[in-house]
Structure formats: C-alpha cells, structure tokens
mmCIF file of C-alpha atoms in Angstrom:
data_model
loop_
_atom_site.group_PDB
_atom_site.id
_atom_site.type_symbol
_atom_site.label_atom_id
_atom_site.label_comp_id
_atom_site.label_asym_id
_atom_site.label_seq_id
_atom_site.Cartn_x
_atom_site.Cartn_y
_atom_site.Cartn_z
ATOM 1 C CA ILE A 1 0.000 0.000 0.000
ATOM 2 C CA ILE A 2 1.358 3.397 -1.016
ATOM 3 C CA LEU A 3 -0.060 6.763 0.100
ATOM 4 C CA LEU A 4 0.882 9.737 -2.059
ATOM 5 C CA SER A 5 0.556 13.486 -1.659
ATOM 6 C CA GLU A 6 1.438 16.280 -4.069
ATOM 7 C CA THR A 7 0.619 14.009 -7.020
ATOM 8 C CA TRP A 8 0.154 16.997 -9.367
ATOM 9 C CA LEU A 9 -2.328 14.893 -11.343
ATOM 10 C CA GLN A 10 -5.295 16.337 -13.191
ATOM 11 C CA GLU A 11 -8.449 14.541 -14.257
ATOM 12 C CA GLU A 12 -7.304 14.142 -17.854
ATOM 13 C CA ILE A 13 -3.952 12.592 -16.863
ATOM 14 C CA ARG A 14 -3.985 8.810 -16.920
ATOM 15 C CA PHE A 15 -1.860 7.406 -14.093
ATOM 16 C CA SER A 16 -1.296 3.718 -13.456
ATOM 17 C CA ILE A 17 1.144 1.428 -11.717
ATOM 18 C CA ARG A 18 1.328 -2.139 -12.946
ATOM 19 C CA HIS A 19 -0.482 -4.572 -10.601
ATOM 20 C CA PHE A 20 -1.986 -1.771 -8.487
ATOM 21 C CA ASN A 21 -5.434 -0.211 -8.060
ATOM 22 C CA ILE A 22 -5.320 3.549 -7.569
ATOM 23 C CA VAL A 23 -7.815 5.735 -5.722
ATOM 24 C CA ARG A 24 -7.077 9.412 -6.162
ATOM 25 C CA LYS A 25 -8.377 12.911 -5.514
ATOM 26 C CA ASP A 26 -6.929 15.527 -7.850
ATOM 27 C CA ARG A 27 -6.779 19.231 -7.147
ATOM 28 C CA LEU A 28 -9.373 20.878 -9.374
ATOM 29 C CA LEU A 29 -8.832 24.617 -9.478
ATOM 30 C CA ARG A 30 -5.056 25.045 -9.792
ATOM 31 C CA LYS A 31 -1.848 23.099 -10.410
ATOM 32 C CA GLY A 32 -0.138 20.961 -7.799
ATOM 33 C CA GLY A 33 -1.545 19.112 -4.836
ATOM 34 C CA GLY A 34 -3.611 15.980 -5.040
ATOM 35 C CA VAL A 35 -3.588 12.762 -3.002
ATOM 36 C CA ALA A 36 -3.768 9.093 -3.893
ATOM 37 C CA ILE A 37 -3.756 5.610 -2.398
ATOM 38 C CA CYS A 38 -2.222 2.744 -4.409
ATOM 39 C CA LEU A 39 -3.093 -0.842 -3.436
ATOM 40 C CA LYS A 40 -1.755 -4.054 -4.854
ATOM 41 C CA LYS A 41 -4.440 -5.782 -6.907
ATOM 42 C CA GLY A 42 -6.146 -8.519 -4.930
ATOM 43 C CA ILE A 43 -6.413 -6.452 -1.723
ATOM 44 C CA LYS A 44 -10.097 -5.952 -0.934
ATOM 45 C CA PHE A 45 -11.154 -2.342 -0.403
ATOM 46 C CA SER A 46 -13.888 0.183 -1.034
ATOM 47 C CA GLU A 47 -13.521 3.906 -1.552
ATOM 48 C CA MET A 48 -14.829 6.178 1.208
ATOM 49 C CA GLU A 49 -17.200 8.772 -0.230
ATOM 50 C CA ASP A 50 -17.793 12.320 0.981
ATOM 51 C CA LEU A 51 -14.924 12.622 3.456
ATOM 52 C CA PHE A 52 -14.963 15.939 5.339
ATOM 53 C CA ASP A 53 -12.301 18.232 3.848
ATOM 54 C CA CYS A 54 -12.298 20.809 6.678
ATOM 55 C CA ASP A 55 -14.159 23.379 4.607
ATOM 56 C CA GLY A 56 -11.834 22.993 1.613
ATOM 57 C CA LYS A 57 -8.605 23.261 3.625
ATOM 58 C CA LEU A 58 -7.604 19.612 3.047
ATOM 59 C CA GLU A 59 -7.253 17.360 0.038
ATOM 60 C CA VAL A 60 -8.480 13.946 1.203
ATOM 61 C CA VAL A 61 -8.933 10.426 -0.171
ATOM 62 C CA GLY A 62 -9.825 7.369 1.899
ATOM 63 C CA ILE A 63 -10.564 3.671 1.657
ATOM 64 C CA ARG A 64 -12.008 0.898 3.772
ATOM 65 C CA LEU A 65 -9.525 -1.952 3.748
ATOM 66 C CA TYR A 66 -10.764 -5.506 4.344
ATOM 67 C CA LEU A 67 -8.207 -7.973 5.702
ATOM 68 C CA GLY A 68 -9.822 -11.243 6.708
ATOM 69 C CA GLU A 69 -12.546 -10.420 9.200
ATOM 70 C CA GLU A 70 -11.021 -7.013 10.007
ATOM 71 C CA GLU A 71 -11.930 -3.647 8.499
ATOM 72 C CA PHE A 72 -9.481 -0.730 8.572
ATOM 73 C CA TYR A 73 -9.735 2.868 7.427
ATOM 74 C CA LEU A 74 -6.813 4.330 5.495
ATOM 75 C CA ILE A 75 -6.880 8.054 4.732
ATOM 76 C CA SER A 76 -4.390 10.183 2.849
ATOM 77 C CA CYS A 77 -4.729 13.909 3.444
ATOM 78 C CA TYR A 78 -2.740 16.980 2.506
ATOM 79 C CA ARG A 79 -3.075 20.544 3.785
ATOM 80 C CA PRO A 80 -1.741 22.907 1.114
ATOM 81 C CA PRO A 81 0.380 25.867 2.207
ATOM 82 C CA GLY A 82 -1.680 28.983 2.758
ATOM 83 C CA SER A 83 -4.907 27.074 3.345
ATOM 84 C CA GLY A 84 -5.214 28.474 6.859
ATOM 85 C CA MET A 85 -5.499 26.967 10.284
ATOM 86 C CA ILE A 86 -7.840 24.066 10.951
ATOM 87 C CA SER A 87 -9.810 24.371 14.172
ATOM 88 C CA VAL A 88 -10.063 21.606 16.750
ATOM 89 C CA ASN A 89 -13.796 21.368 15.971
ATOM 90 C CA SER A 90 -13.028 20.809 12.286
ATOM 91 C CA TRP A 91 -10.506 18.073 13.111
ATOM 92 C CA SER A 92 -13.117 16.448 15.349
ATOM 93 C CA ARG A 93 -15.582 16.367 12.443
ATOM 94 C CA PHE A 94 -12.865 14.930 10.197
ATOM 95 C CA PHE A 95 -12.236 11.973 12.497
#
C-alpha cells in the first residue's frame, strides 16, 4: 500500500502502476496538490465517499480496507500551504 501526496495529477492525466489499483483525488482549481492511495491488486477495499475536507482546507482520499474479518480505514490527506489553520472542531468532524 502506497499513500501519495502532491501528485500533481489532473483529471485528464492517466496514471497507473502495474499490478496496483489507484484511488485518487486531484486538485481541481489550480496546479499541484492531489492525493492518492495505491493498493496491490487482490487487496479488498472500497472507496470512502464524501470525506470531510475541513471546509476545503484539506485534500483527502480514503478507503475501507478488508483484511480477513477485520476492516481498517486508510486516509491520505494533505493541507496545502496557505490554506489556513484548521480548528479543533473541524478536526473532530474529520475523524
């Protein structure tokens, strides 16, 4: 499992790694940023939808990872420079 930040990918850029599934969240409005999670094919997972991004201050992608009878949450997040402070209340909503 690989977690990436600052991927610099955009929607029209095709990105793949042989033998891996990739879940990604690209920055939409300007260059840079972006986060991704790369999992070896065969690992069971589902993408987490609608993760709280602290009012646009974080770039976030997450998955539910299924290993045997166990379920784990794996989240990759990035706070871009200049995005401002994130309050304790916002972090509480995130987790």
